[in-house]
Coordinates of C-alpha atoms and ligand atoms in Angstrom, one line a residue:
X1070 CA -28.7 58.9 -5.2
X1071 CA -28.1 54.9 -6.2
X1072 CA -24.3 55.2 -5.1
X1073 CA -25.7 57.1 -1.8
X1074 CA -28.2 54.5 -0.8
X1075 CA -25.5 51.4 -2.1
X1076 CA -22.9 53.0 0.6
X1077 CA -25.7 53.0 3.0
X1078 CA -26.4 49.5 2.4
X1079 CA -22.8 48.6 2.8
X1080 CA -22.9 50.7 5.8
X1081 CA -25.7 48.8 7.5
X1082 CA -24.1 45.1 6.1
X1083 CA -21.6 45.8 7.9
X1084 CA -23.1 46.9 11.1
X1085 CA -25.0 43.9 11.0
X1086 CA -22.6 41.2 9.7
X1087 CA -19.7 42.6 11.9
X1088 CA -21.5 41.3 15.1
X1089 CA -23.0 38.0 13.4
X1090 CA -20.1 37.0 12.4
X1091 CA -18.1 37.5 15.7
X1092 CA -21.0 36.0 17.2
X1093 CA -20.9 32.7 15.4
X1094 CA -16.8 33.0 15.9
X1095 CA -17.3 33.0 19.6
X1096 CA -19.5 30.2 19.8
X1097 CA -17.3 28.2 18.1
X1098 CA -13.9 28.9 19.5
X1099 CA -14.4 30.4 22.8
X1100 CA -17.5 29.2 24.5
X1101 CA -16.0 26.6 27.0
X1102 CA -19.6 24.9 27.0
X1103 CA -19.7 24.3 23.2
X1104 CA -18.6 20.3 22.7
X1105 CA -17.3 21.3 19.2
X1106 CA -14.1 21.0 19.4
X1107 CA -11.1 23.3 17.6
X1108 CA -8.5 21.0 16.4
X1109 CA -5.0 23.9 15.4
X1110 CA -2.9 22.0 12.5
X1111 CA 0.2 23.9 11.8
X1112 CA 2.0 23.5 8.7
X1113 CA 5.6 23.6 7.8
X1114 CA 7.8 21.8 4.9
X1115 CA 8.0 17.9 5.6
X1116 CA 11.8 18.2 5.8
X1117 CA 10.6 20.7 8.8
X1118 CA 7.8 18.4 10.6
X1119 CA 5.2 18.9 8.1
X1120 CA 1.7 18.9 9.9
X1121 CA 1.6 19.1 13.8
X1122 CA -0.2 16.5 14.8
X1123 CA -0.3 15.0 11.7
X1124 CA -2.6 12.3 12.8
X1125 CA -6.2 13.3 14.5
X1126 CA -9.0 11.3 16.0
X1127 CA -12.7 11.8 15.6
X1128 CA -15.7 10.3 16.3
X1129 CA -18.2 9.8 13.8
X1130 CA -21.2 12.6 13.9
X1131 CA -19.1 15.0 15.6
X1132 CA -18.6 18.4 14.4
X1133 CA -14.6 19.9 14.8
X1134 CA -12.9 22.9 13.7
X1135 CA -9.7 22.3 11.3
X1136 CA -8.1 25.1 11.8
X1137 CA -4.8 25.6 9.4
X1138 CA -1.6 27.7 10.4
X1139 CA 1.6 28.0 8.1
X1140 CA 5.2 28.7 10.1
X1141 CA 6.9 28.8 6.9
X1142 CA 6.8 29.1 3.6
X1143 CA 2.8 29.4 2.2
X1144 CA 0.9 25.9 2.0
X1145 CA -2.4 25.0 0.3
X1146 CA -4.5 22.6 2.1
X1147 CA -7.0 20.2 0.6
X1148 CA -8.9 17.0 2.6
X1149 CA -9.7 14.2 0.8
X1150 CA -11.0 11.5 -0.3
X1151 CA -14.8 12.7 -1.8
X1152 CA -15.2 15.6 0.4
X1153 CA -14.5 18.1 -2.4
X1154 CA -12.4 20.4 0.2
X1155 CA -10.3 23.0 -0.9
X1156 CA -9.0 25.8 1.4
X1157 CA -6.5 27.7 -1.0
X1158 CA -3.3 28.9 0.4
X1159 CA -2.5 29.2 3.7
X1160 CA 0.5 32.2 4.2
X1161 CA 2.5 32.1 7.3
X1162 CA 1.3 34.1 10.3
X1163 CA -1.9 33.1 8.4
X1164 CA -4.8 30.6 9.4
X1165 CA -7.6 28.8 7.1
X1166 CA -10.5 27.2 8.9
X1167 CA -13.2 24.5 8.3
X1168 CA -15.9 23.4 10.2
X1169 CA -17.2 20.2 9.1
X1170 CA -18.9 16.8 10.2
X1171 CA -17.3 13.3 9.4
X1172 CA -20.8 11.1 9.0
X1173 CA -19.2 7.4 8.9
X1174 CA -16.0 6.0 10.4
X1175 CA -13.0 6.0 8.4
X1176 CA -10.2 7.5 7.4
X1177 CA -9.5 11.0 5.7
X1178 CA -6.7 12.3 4.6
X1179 CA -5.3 16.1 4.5
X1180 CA -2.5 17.2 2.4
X1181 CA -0.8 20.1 0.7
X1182 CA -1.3 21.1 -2.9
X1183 CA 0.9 24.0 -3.1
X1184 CA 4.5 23.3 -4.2
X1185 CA 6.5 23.9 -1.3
X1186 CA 9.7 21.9 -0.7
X1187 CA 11.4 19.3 -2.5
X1188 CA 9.3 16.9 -0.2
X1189 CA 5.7 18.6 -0.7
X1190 CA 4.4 15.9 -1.9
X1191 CA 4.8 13.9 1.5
X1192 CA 2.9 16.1 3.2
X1193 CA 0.2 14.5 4.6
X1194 CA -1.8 14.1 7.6
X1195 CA -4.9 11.6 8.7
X1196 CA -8.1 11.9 10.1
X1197 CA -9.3 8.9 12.0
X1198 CA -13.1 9.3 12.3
X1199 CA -13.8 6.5 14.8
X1200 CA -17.7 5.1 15.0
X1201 CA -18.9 5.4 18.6
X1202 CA -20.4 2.6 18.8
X1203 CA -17.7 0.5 17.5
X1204 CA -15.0 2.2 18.4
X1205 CA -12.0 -0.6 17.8
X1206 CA -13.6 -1.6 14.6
X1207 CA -10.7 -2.4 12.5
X1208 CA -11.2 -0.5 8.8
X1209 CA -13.0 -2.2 6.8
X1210 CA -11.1 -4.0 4.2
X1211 CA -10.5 -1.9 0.9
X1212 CA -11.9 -3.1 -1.8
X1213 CA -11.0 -1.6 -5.8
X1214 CA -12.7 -3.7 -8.1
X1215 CA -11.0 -2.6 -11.0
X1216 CA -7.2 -3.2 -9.5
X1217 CA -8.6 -6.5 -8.3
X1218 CA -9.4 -7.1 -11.7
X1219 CA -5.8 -6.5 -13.0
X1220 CA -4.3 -8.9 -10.0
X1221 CA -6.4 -11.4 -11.4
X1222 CA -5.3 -10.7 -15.0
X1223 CA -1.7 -10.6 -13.8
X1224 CA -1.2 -7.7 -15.1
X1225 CA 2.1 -6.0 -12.7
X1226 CA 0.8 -2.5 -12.1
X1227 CA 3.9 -1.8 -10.0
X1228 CA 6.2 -2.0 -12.8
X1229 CA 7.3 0.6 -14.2
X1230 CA 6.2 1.0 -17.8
X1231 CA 8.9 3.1 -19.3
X1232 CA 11.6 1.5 -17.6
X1233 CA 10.5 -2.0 -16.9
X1234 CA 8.4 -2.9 -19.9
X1235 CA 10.8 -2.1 -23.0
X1236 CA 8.1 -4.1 -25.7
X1237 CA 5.7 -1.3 -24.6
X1238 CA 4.4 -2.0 -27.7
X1239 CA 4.8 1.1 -30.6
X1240 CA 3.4 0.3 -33.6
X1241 CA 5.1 1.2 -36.2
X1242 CA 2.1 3.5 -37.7
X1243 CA 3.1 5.6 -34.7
X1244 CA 6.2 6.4 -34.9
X1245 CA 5.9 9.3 -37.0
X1246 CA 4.8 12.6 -34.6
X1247 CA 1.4 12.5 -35.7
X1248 CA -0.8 15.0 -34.3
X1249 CA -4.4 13.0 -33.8
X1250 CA -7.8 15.9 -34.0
X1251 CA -10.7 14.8 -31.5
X1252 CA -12.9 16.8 -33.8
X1253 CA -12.0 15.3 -37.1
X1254 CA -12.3 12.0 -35.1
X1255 CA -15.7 12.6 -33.9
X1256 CA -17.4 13.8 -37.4
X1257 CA -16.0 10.4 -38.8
X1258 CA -16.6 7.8 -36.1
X1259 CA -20.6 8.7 -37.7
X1260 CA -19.8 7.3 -41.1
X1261 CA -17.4 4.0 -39.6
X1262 CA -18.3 0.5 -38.8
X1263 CA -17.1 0.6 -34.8
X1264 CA -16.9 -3.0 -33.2
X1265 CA -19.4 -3.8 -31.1
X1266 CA -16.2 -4.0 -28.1
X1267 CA -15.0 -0.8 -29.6
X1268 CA -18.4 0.7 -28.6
X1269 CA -18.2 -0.5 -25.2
X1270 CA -17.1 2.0 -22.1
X1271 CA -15.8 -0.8 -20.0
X1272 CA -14.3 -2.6 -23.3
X1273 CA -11.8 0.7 -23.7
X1274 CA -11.4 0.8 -20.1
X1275 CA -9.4 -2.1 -20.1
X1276 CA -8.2 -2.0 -23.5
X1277 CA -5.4 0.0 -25.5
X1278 CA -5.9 2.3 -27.9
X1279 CA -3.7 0.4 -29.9
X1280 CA -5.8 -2.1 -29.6
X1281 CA -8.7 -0.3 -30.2
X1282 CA -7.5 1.0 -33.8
X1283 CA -6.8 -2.7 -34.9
X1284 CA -9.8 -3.9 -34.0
X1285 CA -11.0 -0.5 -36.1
X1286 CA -9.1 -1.3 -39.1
X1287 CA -10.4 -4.5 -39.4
X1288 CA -13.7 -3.2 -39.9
X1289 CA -12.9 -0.1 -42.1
X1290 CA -9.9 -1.5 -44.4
X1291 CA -10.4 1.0 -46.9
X1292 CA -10.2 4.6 -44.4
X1293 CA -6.9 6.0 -43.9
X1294 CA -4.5 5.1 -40.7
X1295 CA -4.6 9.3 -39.7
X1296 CA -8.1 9.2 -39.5
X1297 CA -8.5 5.9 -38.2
X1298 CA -6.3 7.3 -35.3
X1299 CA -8.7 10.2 -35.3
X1300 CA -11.3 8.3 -33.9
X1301 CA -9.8 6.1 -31.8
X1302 CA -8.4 9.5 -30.2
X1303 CA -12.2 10.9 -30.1
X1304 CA -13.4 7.2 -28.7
X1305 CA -11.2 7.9 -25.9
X1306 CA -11.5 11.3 -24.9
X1307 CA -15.6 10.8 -25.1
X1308 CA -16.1 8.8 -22.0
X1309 CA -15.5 11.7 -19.2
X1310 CA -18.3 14.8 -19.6
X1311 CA -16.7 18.3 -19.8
X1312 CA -18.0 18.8 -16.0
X1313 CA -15.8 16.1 -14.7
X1314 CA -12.7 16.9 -17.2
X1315 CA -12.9 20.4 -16.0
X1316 CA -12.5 19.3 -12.4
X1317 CA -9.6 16.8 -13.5
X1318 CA -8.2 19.8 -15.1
X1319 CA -8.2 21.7 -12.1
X1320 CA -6.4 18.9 -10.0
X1321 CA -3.8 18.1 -12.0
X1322 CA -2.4 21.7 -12.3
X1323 CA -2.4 21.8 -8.6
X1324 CA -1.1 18.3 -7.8
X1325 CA 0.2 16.4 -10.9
X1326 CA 1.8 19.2 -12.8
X1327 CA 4.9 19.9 -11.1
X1328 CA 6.5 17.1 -12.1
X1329 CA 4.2 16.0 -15.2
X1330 CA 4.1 19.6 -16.5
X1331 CA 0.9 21.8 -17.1
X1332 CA 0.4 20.4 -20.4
X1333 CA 1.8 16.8 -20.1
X1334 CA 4.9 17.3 -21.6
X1335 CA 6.9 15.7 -18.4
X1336 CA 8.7 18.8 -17.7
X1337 CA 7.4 20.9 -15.2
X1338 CA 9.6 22.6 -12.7
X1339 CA 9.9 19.4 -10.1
X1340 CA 10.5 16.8 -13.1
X1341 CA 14.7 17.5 -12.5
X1342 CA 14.3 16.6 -8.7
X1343 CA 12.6 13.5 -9.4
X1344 CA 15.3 10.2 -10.4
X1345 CA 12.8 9.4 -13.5
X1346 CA 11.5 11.5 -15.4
X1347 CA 8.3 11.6 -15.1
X1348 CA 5.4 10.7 -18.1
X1349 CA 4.8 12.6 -20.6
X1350 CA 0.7 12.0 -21.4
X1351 CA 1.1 14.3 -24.1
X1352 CA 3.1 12.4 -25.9
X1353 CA 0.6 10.1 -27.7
X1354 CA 2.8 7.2 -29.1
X1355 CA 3.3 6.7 -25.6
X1356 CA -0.3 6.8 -24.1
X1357 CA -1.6 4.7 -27.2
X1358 CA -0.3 1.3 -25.6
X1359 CA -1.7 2.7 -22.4
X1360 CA -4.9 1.5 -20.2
X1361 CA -7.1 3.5 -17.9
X1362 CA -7.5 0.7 -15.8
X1363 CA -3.9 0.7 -15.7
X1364 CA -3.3 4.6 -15.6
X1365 CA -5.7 4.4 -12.8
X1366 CA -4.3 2.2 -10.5
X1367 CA -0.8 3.6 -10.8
X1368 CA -2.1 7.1 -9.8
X1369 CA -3.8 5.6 -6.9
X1370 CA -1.1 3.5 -5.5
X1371 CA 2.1 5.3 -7.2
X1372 CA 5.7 4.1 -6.7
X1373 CA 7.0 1.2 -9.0
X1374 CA 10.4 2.1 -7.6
X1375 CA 9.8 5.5 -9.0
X1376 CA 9.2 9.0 -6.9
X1377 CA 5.4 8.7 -8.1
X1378 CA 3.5 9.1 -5.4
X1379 CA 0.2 7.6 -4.7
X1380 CA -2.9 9.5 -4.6
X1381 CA -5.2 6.8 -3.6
X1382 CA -5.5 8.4 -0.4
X1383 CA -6.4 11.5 -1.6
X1384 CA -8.8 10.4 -4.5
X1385 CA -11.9 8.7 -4.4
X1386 CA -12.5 6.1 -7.7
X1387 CA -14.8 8.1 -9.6
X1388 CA -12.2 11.1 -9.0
X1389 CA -9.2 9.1 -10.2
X1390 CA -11.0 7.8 -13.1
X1391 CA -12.1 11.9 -14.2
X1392 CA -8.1 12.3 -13.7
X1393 CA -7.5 9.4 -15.7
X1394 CA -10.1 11.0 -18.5
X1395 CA -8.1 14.2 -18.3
X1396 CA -4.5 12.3 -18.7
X1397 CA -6.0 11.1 -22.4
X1398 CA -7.5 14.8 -23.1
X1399 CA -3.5 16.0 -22.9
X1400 CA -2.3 12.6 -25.3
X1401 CA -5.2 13.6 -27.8
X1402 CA -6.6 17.3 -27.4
X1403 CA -6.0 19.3 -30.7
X1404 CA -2.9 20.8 -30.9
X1405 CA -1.5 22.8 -33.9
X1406 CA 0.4 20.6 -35.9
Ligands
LIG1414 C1 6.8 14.2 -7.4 C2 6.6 14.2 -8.9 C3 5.2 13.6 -9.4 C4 4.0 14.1 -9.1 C5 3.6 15.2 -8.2 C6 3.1 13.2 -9.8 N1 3.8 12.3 -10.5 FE1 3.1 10.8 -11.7 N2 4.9 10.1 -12.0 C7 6.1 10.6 -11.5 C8 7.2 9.8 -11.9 C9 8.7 10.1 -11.6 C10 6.7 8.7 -12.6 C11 7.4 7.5 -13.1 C12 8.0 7.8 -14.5 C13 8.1 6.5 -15.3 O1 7.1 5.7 -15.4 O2 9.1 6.4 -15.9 C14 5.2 8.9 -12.6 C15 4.4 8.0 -13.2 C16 3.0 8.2 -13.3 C17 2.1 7.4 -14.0 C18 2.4 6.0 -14.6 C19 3.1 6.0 -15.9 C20 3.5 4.7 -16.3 O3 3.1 4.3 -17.4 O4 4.2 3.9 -15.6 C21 0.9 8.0 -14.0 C22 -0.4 7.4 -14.6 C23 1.0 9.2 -13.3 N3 2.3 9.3 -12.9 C24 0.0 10.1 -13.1 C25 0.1 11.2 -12.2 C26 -1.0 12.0 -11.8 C27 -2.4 11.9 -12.3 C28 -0.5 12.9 -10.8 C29 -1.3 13.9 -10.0 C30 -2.5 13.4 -9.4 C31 0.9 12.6 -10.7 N4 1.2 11.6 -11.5 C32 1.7 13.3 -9.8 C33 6.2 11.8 -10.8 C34 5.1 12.5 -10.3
LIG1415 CU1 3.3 21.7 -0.2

């Protein structure tokens, strides 16, 4: 009798939806009087064209139709910076549609996040979304406080610090493979004297971990290096909340992995294409004379004469900074030793 009046209920959704939804499919697309306007995209391979058009115009407060085609190989398509859109794969012969609303002028970018070519990383496109009002407004200027802060500190984020900085500095407590424990870390940092810097967000921001554990040893002379490194690991890991590390997580196997490798090892299946190898976050005597600020601005600008490529684009702050919190989760997270 339940499974009876479920298939009825099916029965009648789809009697209902069938015509809803063409409905709403009609307005959109065929209704010569609608002013929203259906923008077709097609992807291919960048070594094949990559997006047609790869550069559209909007006007702010207007509501258009992306509509997504593949003529090759299967795509994924993702618009960015901040707007949190994901349409999955695209398959050829296949479309993927959004209908959306730019508010303010600017400039959006879409892109793919499927591995598809050698070159799927330079596929890109742009959205323009002029205001109507002002409609030659130049862009307004961009403005990063926090790579601002590292041109004024002279720091050279577009060197490249495996290959250009050889006194990347290693101390020699770290040269051993020592596997660091979040956990352990975070029981301990409870009983330790932490610096007053140490205890700072924006202090570790800008700061080394290496750094960070001298500054710790200073104050705890008697506690043991290992769990000294403990903590620092734990200090670091604790300034992204699961939410935002789960969404880092998420990005980086779609867009960072490839070449970095699912678990930060440097070796997934693009690193051999690339003519550096790329990072290896996971390997911790390596990310312990790193910065965020610094990790951060080389994921939003890329390059350093290397086949990075810059996300800034793509990636709002707040979203490169979770990526950044996600890059120290694969130096430190727990691993059997
Ligand atoms: C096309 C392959 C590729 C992709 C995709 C890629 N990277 Fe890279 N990345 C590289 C290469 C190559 C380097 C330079 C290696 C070196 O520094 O020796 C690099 C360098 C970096 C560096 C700077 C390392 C340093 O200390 O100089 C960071 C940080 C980084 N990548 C993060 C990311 C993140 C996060 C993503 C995803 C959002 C990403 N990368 C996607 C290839 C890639
Ligand atoms: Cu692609």
């Amino acid at each position: 009798m339940k499974r009876e009046l479920l298939a009825i209920g099916i029965v009648i959704l789809i009697l209902i939806g069938l015509p809803v939804g063409v409905f709403i499919y009609n307005r959109q697309h065929t209704n010569p009087d609608s002013p929203e306007r259906l923008i077709t995209i097609q992807a291919a391979v960048p070594e094949a064209g990559g997006f047609q058009p790869s550069a559209i115009k909007v006007t702010a407060g207007e509501t258009v139709t992306l509509r997504f085609t593949s003529v090759d190989v299967t795509h994924g398509i993702a618009i960015g910076p901040g707007l949190g859109i994901d349409l999955g794969h695209v398959d050829p012969g296949h479309v993927q549609e959004v209908s959306l609303t730019f508010e303010k002028a600017g400039t959006y970018t879409f892109y793919c996040n499927t591995w598809c070519s050698p070159d799927h990383w330079r596929m890109r496109g742009t959205v323009d979304v002029i205001d109507p009002a002002n409609p030659d407004a130049a862009p307004s200027p961009y403005h990063d406080p926090i790579i601002e802060q590292l041109v004024e500190e002279g720091v050279n984020i577009d060197a490249n610090t495996t290959m250009d900085m050889p006194d990347h500095p290693q101390p020699d407590v770290l040269r051993f493979d020592q596997p660091a424990s979040i956990e352990q870390g975070h029981i301990l940092a409870a009983s330790l004297v932490i610096p007053t810097e140490l205890a700072d967000t924006e202090w570790r921001l800008t700061h080394t971990p290496i750094e960070g554990l001298a500054l710790l040893e200073n104050n705890n002379p008697s506690i043991s290096m290992s769990d000294l490194i403990n903590v620092i690991a734990y200090m670091w890991t604790s300034d992204t909340p699961p939410e935002d590390i789960q969404w880092a997580e998420e990005y980086y196997n779609k867009n960072c992995a490839a070449c970095h490798g699912q678990t930060g090892e440097g070796n997934g299946p693009a690193a051999d294409q690339t003519a550096q190898s790329p990072v290896a976050f996971a390997d911790f005597t390596y990310m312990f004379g790193m910065r965020s600020d610094v990790l951060y601005a080389k994921i939003r600008r890329g390059g350093m004469g290397t086949d990075m490529p810059n996300f800034g684009t793509l990636l709002t702050p707040e979203e490169t900074l979770r990526l950044v919190g996600y890059l120290w989760q694969l130096a430190f997270k727990d691993r059997p030793n």
